[in-house]
Amino acid sequence: MNEWIILPKHYEEALVILSVIVAIVGSYASLELNRRLAKATSLRKRTLLLSSLTMGLSIWGMHFIGMGAFELSVAVNYDWVLMLLSVVPAITAAWIAFYLLYYSAITRKKVVLAGSLIGIGITMMHYLGMAAMQFGGDIRYDTGIFTLSVLIAVTVAYVALLLLYMTRHVDKKRILIPVATLMGLAVSAMHYVGMLGTTFCIPADSTTVLSNDPITSNILSEVAIPIFILIILITGLYIHLERRALQMMAYTDHLTGLHNRRWLDHHMMKVDGQYNRSKQTMAMALIDLDGYKWINDTFGFDQGDTIIRQFADRIKEILGEEEACIRYNGTQFFLIKQVDTEQLEASFNQVLEQIRQPMLLENQEIHLTATIGVILPNPEETLEMRIGQMESALRAGKNEGRDRFVLYDELIHSDRREQLIVGSLRKAMTDYKEFNLVYQPKIALATGKVEQAEVLIRWNHPKLGFISPAEFIPIAEKYSLIHRLTEWVLKETVHQMELWKKEDHFIRQVSVNLSAMHFRSESHNSMIKEIVHHSLERGGELHLQLEITETSVMENLERALMMLGELKQLSLTIALDDFGTGLSSLTHLKHLPIDILKIDKSFIDEVPHDERGTAITEMIIQLAKSLGIAVVAEGVETLEQHEFLKRLGCDYGQGYYYSRPMNVKDLDQQTIERTVRDVG
């Protein structure tokens, strides 16, 4: 009968501590990765695989760093095949657990199952890794301690996943720290408890291989390099996926899953190029649901959203591979279709017929119709010109009785109203008596005080009535009238600010919008310089803020930077308006001499209930904070939005929740600030 010698066990304490840290950091990385990127639905499969790999490799890395800390009195080698196979159960268990936790309906039983799988995966990886050891002897396990190691892994993994599930709606990153710590400790505790119950023996006749001192294994140096390379690869993939996820969130309508208007703005040139290369005929259409308001009035807004989703799903069914549907705004959809000009009528009649099919709402059939304005786009035309043409055709369809499509014909549908407005605008700008300015306050969210406002122009035509700035400003830009209009607005604003200063009025700073056309000529700054200098000569400091848009700056970045530098020398404050609608500015943001970011209303509309809009809004605020730039959220309309933005540390809020744009005489500090004071 063979006699066996039990070998003494030794540990390098520093490597033991390192192995525990690796387990905790790896657990945090996999949990954070899975939770953040799982919000991007189109990336879910890749996200699930990546987070499972991260978890499995962190467990595997911890084990072999721990084995690198372990020393016997004999030389130890490892079977590389078994070593590599040992990572498979850890990755597989993590994949199944994360799938159950994030991608299926959650129940307590599923959390138990997920925790059990993680624990069993850790255990299998550990003991398969132990089997890879080669030292000329035998490994024996204490049954009781072996069982205890399995129970520790399963129990602590279950508690960690239960905490993760309970905190899944908490946005703070630090909430994952205790969860990851528990998960890392589960891995480490299982490993070292398992090692405690492990006995290493060699035959008595093998004493010649014994060393007087513990022999350090070479496993760490052999494993360190591949682990380091894998970590670099995973980090790179993580950054890539996160970038993709944020872009998709920015370009997707949260209600329907369709592309949104921002996608259209940034991808129109790509779509044009695609159709030009394929020599296919492209039609564009603006679809507007007829009489939709009664659905919201009758069934409520939630059911109205249900109809919008059903409508979007119905349009998706008739889209080909090279076609797209974009949710343009509330009830309007922008359609890009591949058509044969001879089949255009049949194609859009099919779209209308699809829309006419009844929809079910609360077990009641709802019949909807739509009016469609269609164009065959000219590659030389801008997106705005195309939209104007579609809107003209759409209006004609509405006027003709709705439930039809109208193909734009320049001779018939060219906008006569535009020409009427141009003529009226030129006449009104002789004395500016038809225009007036209104002011919309901005609330300092931290204090509830209002010391700033944005000035907005209004035009009340004697015959046409109120004409929206959204209509006449683009026309003023198109016909080169905007520079004169901006000059009048600036002069009136500066005059009002001078009066307020004498009165010690509560509004201390006023912002004025600059048109995108401003940066097309370097001479346009001279008008602003002249107005500012005249004001300073009349007495004192001028707290004027100029709002510019992302697109105006990006059109000619070099010239815009030079002109903005000149304006900054006048001690003016610069705000970047509609931030978030143009991702290209992220690259250049650190170079722009701006003081304030204004988050576009389209993002604020989606918070705090929509995860995508919320994530982007939080990202913008954090980005601005890191650059030392103040943040204004425009379009705040609800108490929930106000509280959410205040909680995130947004500096200012602007919107109907606080105050509509008002005439000077109607501005009342107490009334405006009471809105914030009563809730805060």
PDB file of C-alpha atoms in Angstrom, residues 56 59-68 70 72 76-90 120-135 139 141 146 190-191 194-195 198 200 217 219 222-223:
ATOM      1  CA  GLY A  56     -16.440  34.805 -16.745  1.00  0.00           C
ATOM      2  CA  ILE A  59     -13.737  34.917 -12.227  1.00  0.00           C
ATOM      3  CA  TRP A  60     -11.155  32.976 -14.228  1.00  0.00           C
ATOM      4  CA  GLY A  61      -8.504  35.654 -13.751  1.00  0.00           C
ATOM      5  CA  MET A  62      -9.164  35.790 -10.001  1.00  0.00           C
ATOM      6  CA  HIS A  63      -8.766  32.013  -9.724  1.00  0.00           C
ATOM      7  CA  PHE A  64      -5.428  31.852 -11.483  1.00  0.00           C
ATOM      8  CA  ILE A  65      -4.065  34.948  -9.756  1.00  0.00           C
ATOM      9  CA  GLY A  66      -5.037  33.152  -6.557  1.00  0.00           C
ATOM     10  CA  MET A  67      -3.221  30.059  -7.795  1.00  0.00           C
ATOM     11  CA  GLY A  68      -0.223  32.250  -8.560  1.00  0.00           C
ATOM     12  CA  PHE A  70      -0.366  29.582  -3.873  1.00  0.00           C
ATOM     13  CA  LEU A  72       3.838  24.123  -2.516  1.00  0.00           C
ATOM     14  CA  VAL A  76       3.557  22.829 -10.162  1.00  0.00           C
ATOM     15  CA  ASN A  77       2.664  22.912 -13.867  1.00  0.00           C
ATOM     16  CA  TYR A  78      -0.715  23.311 -15.521  1.00  0.00           C
ATOM     17  CA  ASP A  79      -2.586  21.535 -18.290  1.00  0.00           C
ATOM     18  CA  TRP A  80      -3.415  24.429 -20.635  1.00  0.00           C
ATOM     19  CA  VAL A  81      -6.349  22.602 -22.247  1.00  0.00           C
ATOM     20  CA  LEU A  82      -8.081  22.164 -18.890  1.00  0.00           C
ATOM     21  CA  MET A  83      -7.165  25.724 -17.900  1.00  0.00           C
ATOM     22  CA  LEU A  84      -8.872  27.163 -20.971  1.00  0.00           C
ATOM     23  CA  LEU A  85     -11.854  24.839 -20.622  1.00  0.00           C
ATOM     24  CA  SER A  86     -12.332  25.979 -17.030  1.00  0.00           C
ATOM     25  CA  VAL A  87     -13.480  29.423 -18.179  1.00  0.00           C
ATOM     26  CA  VAL A  88     -16.387  27.957 -20.195  1.00  0.00           C
ATOM     27  CA  PRO A  89     -18.726  27.145 -17.241  1.00  0.00           C
ATOM     28  CA  ALA A  90     -18.153  30.611 -15.739  1.00  0.00           C
ATOM     29  CA  ILE A 120     -22.381  26.685  -9.751  1.00  0.00           C
ATOM     30  CA  GLY A 121     -20.443  28.261 -12.627  1.00  0.00           C
ATOM     31  CA  ILE A 122     -17.892  29.682 -10.163  1.00  0.00           C
ATOM     32  CA  THR A 123     -17.615  26.275  -8.486  1.00  0.00           C
ATOM     33  CA  MET A 124     -17.190  24.357 -11.750  1.00  0.00           C
ATOM     34  CA  MET A 125     -14.570  26.796 -12.972  1.00  0.00           C
ATOM     35  CA  HIS A 126     -12.651  26.463  -9.700  1.00  0.00           C
ATOM     36  CA  TYR A 127     -12.550  22.679  -9.524  1.00  0.00           C
ATOM     37  CA  LEU A 128     -11.919  22.267 -13.250  1.00  0.00           C
ATOM     38  CA  GLY A 129      -9.005  24.679 -12.832  1.00  0.00           C
ATOM     39  CA  MET A 130      -7.757  22.611  -9.902  1.00  0.00           C
ATOM     40  CA  ALA A 131      -7.831  19.514 -12.095  1.00  0.00           C
ATOM     41  CA  ALA A 132      -5.397  21.293 -14.434  1.00  0.00           C
ATOM     42  CA  MET A 133      -2.669  21.222 -11.759  1.00  0.00           C
ATOM     43  CA  GLN A 134       0.223  18.805 -12.383  1.00  0.00           C
ATOM     44  CA  PHE A 135       2.680  18.236  -9.544  1.00  0.00           C
ATOM     45  CA  ILE A 139      -5.510  16.277  -4.709  1.00  0.00           C
ATOM     46  CA  TYR A 141     -11.098  17.223  -0.990  1.00  0.00           C
ATOM     47  CA  PHE A 146     -16.329  21.298  -0.509  1.00  0.00           C
ATOM     48  CA  MET A 190     -15.543  30.143  -2.706  1.00  0.00           C
ATOM     49  CA  HIS A 191     -11.959  29.880  -3.989  1.00  0.00           C
ATOM     50  CA  GLY A 194     -12.337  25.458  -1.388  1.00  0.00           C
ATOM     51  CA  MET A 195      -8.559  25.633  -1.076  1.00  0.00           C
ATOM     52  CA  THR A 198      -8.037  20.744  -0.319  1.00  0.00           C
ATOM     53  CA  PHE A 200      -2.121  18.027  -1.722  1.00  0.00           C
ATOM     54  CA  SER A 217       4.305  28.699  -9.672  1.00  0.00           C
ATOM     55  CA  ILE A 219       1.198  30.318 -13.759  1.00  0.00           C
ATOM     56  CA  GLU A 222       1.905  32.783 -18.281  1.00  0.00           C
ATOM     57  CA  VAL A 223      -1.657  33.925 -17.614  1.00  0.00           C
TER      58      VAL A 223
END
